[in-house]
Amino acid sequence: LPSSQTTTLTVNFYFRKESSDSNRFTLVTPKSENDVRLQATLGNQNHGLAHGSSQLYPINNQEVNISNVTFEPGCRNNWHIHHGAGQILLCTAGRGYYQEWGKPAQELNVGDTVYIAPGIKHWHGAAPESYFVHIAESVPNKNASNEWLEAVDEEEYLKLK
């Protein structure tokens, strides 16, 4: 489809809490009333990816840019920089990672929040074996831009658990 058109598909993901004292959830086929359903609306194919498939569904682009981003297992963005505006990630499903250049990757789980200051080289995406969904928020700015850079090193990525 032309980039000006949006295709949507609504899918249901079910998660089960790994234990009562854990904040970790596992993607499951629904079997019990305690399984948590996440309804994700998928949009257009996301660009700037090093590996795998990701969908970007814009929710709002007025006062605040808000998008739902869904990554298949093993999918992650290339390294990139947001110039002129920061970004906030709200993790809503699955398990993923966020890494700033020169720092170790940090694991992301449901409920985690990440603030990315303008000008910080970073990447984010799914863990090797897990889907990952986050809401991305940023404040529109006429001078804001994204600079897409090199792919995340495959060998380093696969070292993540």
Short mmCIF file of C-alpha atoms in Angstrom, two decimals:
data_model
loop_
_atom_site.label_atom_id
_atom_site.label_comp_id
_atom_site.label_asym_id
_atom_site.label_seq_id
_atom_site.Cartn_x
_atom_site.Cartn_y
_atom_site.Cartn_z
CA LEU A 1 0.00 0.00 0.00
CA PRO A 2 1.13 3.60 -0.48
CA SER A 3 2.52 5.02 2.77
CA SER A 4 -0.38 7.49 2.93
CA GLN A 5 -2.83 4.61 3.45
CA THR A 6 -3.23 2.70 6.68
CA THR A 7 -4.34 -0.90 6.93
CA THR A 8 -5.52 -2.13 10.31
CA LEU A 9 -5.90 -5.58 11.76
CA THR A 10 -6.99 -6.22 15.33
CA VAL A 11 -5.49 -9.28 17.02
CA ASN A 12 -5.78 -10.71 20.49
CA PHE A 13 -2.74 -11.79 22.53
CA TYR A 14 -3.23 -13.73 25.77
CA PHE A 15 -0.73 -13.62 28.62
CA ARG A 16 -0.43 -15.59 31.85
CA LYS A 17 1.41 -14.23 34.89
CA GLU A 18 4.43 -16.48 35.53
CA SER A 19 3.91 -16.43 39.32
CA SER A 20 1.93 -14.43 41.87
CA ASP A 21 5.03 -12.49 42.96
CA SER A 22 6.33 -11.82 39.45
CA ASN A 23 5.71 -9.00 36.98
CA ARG A 24 6.61 -11.29 34.06
CA PHE A 25 3.98 -12.59 31.69
CA THR A 26 4.18 -15.41 29.13
CA LEU A 27 2.33 -15.40 25.80
CA VAL A 28 -0.15 -18.32 25.90
CA THR A 29 -3.08 -19.88 24.10
CA PRO A 30 -6.07 -18.89 26.29
CA LYS A 31 -6.97 -21.66 28.70
CA SER A 32 -8.15 -19.99 31.86
CA GLU A 33 -10.28 -17.03 32.93
CA ASN A 34 -7.16 -15.58 34.59
CA ASP A 35 -5.33 -15.21 31.29
CA VAL A 36 -4.94 -11.55 30.35
CA ARG A 37 -6.12 -10.46 26.90
CA LEU A 38 -4.37 -7.69 25.04
CA GLN A 39 -6.07 -6.40 21.94
CA ALA A 40 -3.50 -4.83 19.64
CA THR A 41 -4.35 -2.92 16.50
CA LEU A 42 -1.71 -3.48 13.87
CA GLY A 43 -0.99 -0.87 11.23
CA ASN A 44 1.47 -0.39 8.40
CA GLN A 45 4.83 -2.12 8.21
CA ASN A 46 7.31 -0.14 10.31
CA HIS A 47 10.51 1.06 8.61
CA GLY A 48 14.05 1.26 9.99
CA LEU A 49 14.15 -2.34 11.19
CA ALA A 50 17.24 -4.53 11.23
CA HIS A 51 15.51 -7.87 11.40
CA GLY A 52 11.96 -9.18 11.40
CA SER A 53 8.59 -7.56 11.14
CA SER A 54 7.03 -4.70 13.07
CA GLN A 55 3.79 -2.78 12.64
CA LEU A 56 3.20 0.86 13.52
CA TYR A 57 -0.38 2.01 14.20
CA PRO A 58 -0.76 5.77 14.76
CA ILE A 59 -3.30 6.46 17.52
CA ASN A 60 -2.97 10.26 17.65
CA ASN A 61 -0.83 12.87 15.89
CA GLN A 62 -2.22 16.12 17.26
CA GLU A 63 -0.90 17.56 20.55
CA VAL A 64 1.08 14.37 21.23
CA ASN A 65 2.19 11.72 18.73
CA ILE A 66 1.03 8.35 20.06
CA SER A 67 1.54 5.07 18.21
CA ASN A 68 1.10 1.40 19.03
CA VAL A 69 4.17 -0.56 17.87
CA THR A 70 4.11 -4.36 17.65
CA PHE A 71 7.31 -6.40 17.16
CA GLU A 72 7.45 -10.09 16.26
CA PRO A 73 9.98 -12.20 18.22
CA GLY A 74 13.55 -11.19 17.36
CA CYS A 75 12.51 -7.94 15.66
CA ARG A 76 14.18 -4.68 16.64
CA ASN A 77 14.80 -1.20 15.29
CA ASN A 78 18.12 -0.18 13.85
CA TRP A 79 20.11 2.19 16.02
CA HIS A 80 18.51 5.60 15.66
CA ILE A 81 18.38 9.11 17.08
CA HIS A 82 15.35 11.35 17.65
CA HIS A 83 16.48 14.92 16.97
CA GLY A 84 14.51 17.84 18.43
CA ALA A 85 12.08 15.75 20.49
CA GLY A 86 12.37 12.92 22.99
CA GLN A 87 10.27 9.78 23.13
CA ILE A 88 8.48 7.82 25.85
CA LEU A 89 7.90 4.07 25.55
CA LEU A 90 5.10 2.44 27.56
CA CYS A 91 5.50 -1.35 27.46
CA THR A 92 2.13 -3.07 27.13
CA ALA A 93 2.78 -6.71 26.13
CA GLY A 94 5.49 -9.32 25.81
CA ARG A 95 9.17 -8.77 26.55
CA GLY A 96 11.71 -6.57 24.84
CA TYR A 97 14.90 -4.55 25.20
CA TYR A 98 16.06 -0.94 25.11
CA GLN A 99 19.69 0.06 24.75
CA GLU A 100 21.51 3.38 24.60
CA TRP A 101 24.83 3.55 22.74
CA GLY A 102 27.72 2.60 25.05
CA LYS A 103 25.45 1.16 27.77
CA PRO A 104 24.16 -2.38 28.43
CA ALA A 105 20.73 -3.35 27.09
CA GLN A 106 17.91 -3.21 29.65
CA GLU A 107 15.09 -5.74 29.64
CA LEU A 108 11.58 -4.34 29.21
CA ASN A 109 8.43 -6.00 30.54
CA VAL A 110 4.74 -5.13 30.77
CA GLY A 111 4.33 -1.89 32.73
CA ASP A 112 7.89 -0.62 32.19
CA THR A 113 8.38 2.95 30.96
CA VAL A 114 11.41 4.39 29.19
CA TYR A 115 12.17 8.08 28.59
CA ILE A 116 14.53 8.68 25.67
CA ALA A 117 15.99 12.20 25.65
CA PRO A 118 16.47 13.98 22.31
CA GLY A 119 19.79 13.22 20.63
CA ILE A 120 20.35 9.82 22.31
CA LYS A 121 21.49 7.01 19.98
CA HIS A 122 19.46 3.91 20.89
CA TRP A 123 17.45 0.91 19.72
CA HIS A 124 14.45 -1.00 21.07
CA GLY A 125 12.53 -4.11 20.10
CA ALA A 126 11.43 -7.61 21.00
CA ALA A 127 13.43 -10.22 22.87
CA PRO A 128 14.65 -13.06 20.64
CA GLU A 129 11.79 -15.40 21.68
CA SER A 130 8.97 -12.98 22.57
CA TYR A 131 6.52 -10.67 20.90
CA PHE A 132 6.76 -7.13 22.23
CA VAL A 133 4.26 -4.26 22.12
CA HIS A 134 4.80 -0.70 23.28
CA ILE A 135 3.08 2.63 22.99
CA ALA A 136 5.47 5.31 21.68
CA GLU A 137 4.78 8.94 22.61
CA SER A 138 6.48 12.15 21.51
CA VAL A 139 5.58 15.83 21.32
CA PRO A 140 5.30 17.06 17.71
CA ASN A 141 7.92 19.61 16.79
CA LYS A 142 8.44 21.13 13.35
CA ASN A 143 12.23 20.74 13.81
CA ALA A 144 12.04 17.11 14.98
CA SER A 145 13.42 14.30 12.84
CA ASN A 146 14.55 10.68 13.13
CA GLU A 147 17.99 9.61 11.96
CA TRP A 148 18.09 5.89 11.13
CA LEU A 149 21.52 4.32 11.53
CA GLU A 150 23.22 0.91 11.37
CA ALA A 151 21.64 -2.39 12.34
CA VAL A 152 22.06 -3.77 15.85
CA ASP A 153 24.95 -6.27 15.86
CA GLU A 154 23.36 -9.72 15.43
CA GLU A 155 25.91 -11.50 17.62
CA GLU A 156 25.47 -9.03 20.49
CA TYR A 157 21.66 -9.13 20.17
CA LEU A 158 21.56 -12.94 20.33
CA LYS A 159 23.51 -12.82 23.63
CA LEU A 160 20.43 -11.25 25.24
CA LYS A 161 18.30 -13.72 27.17
#
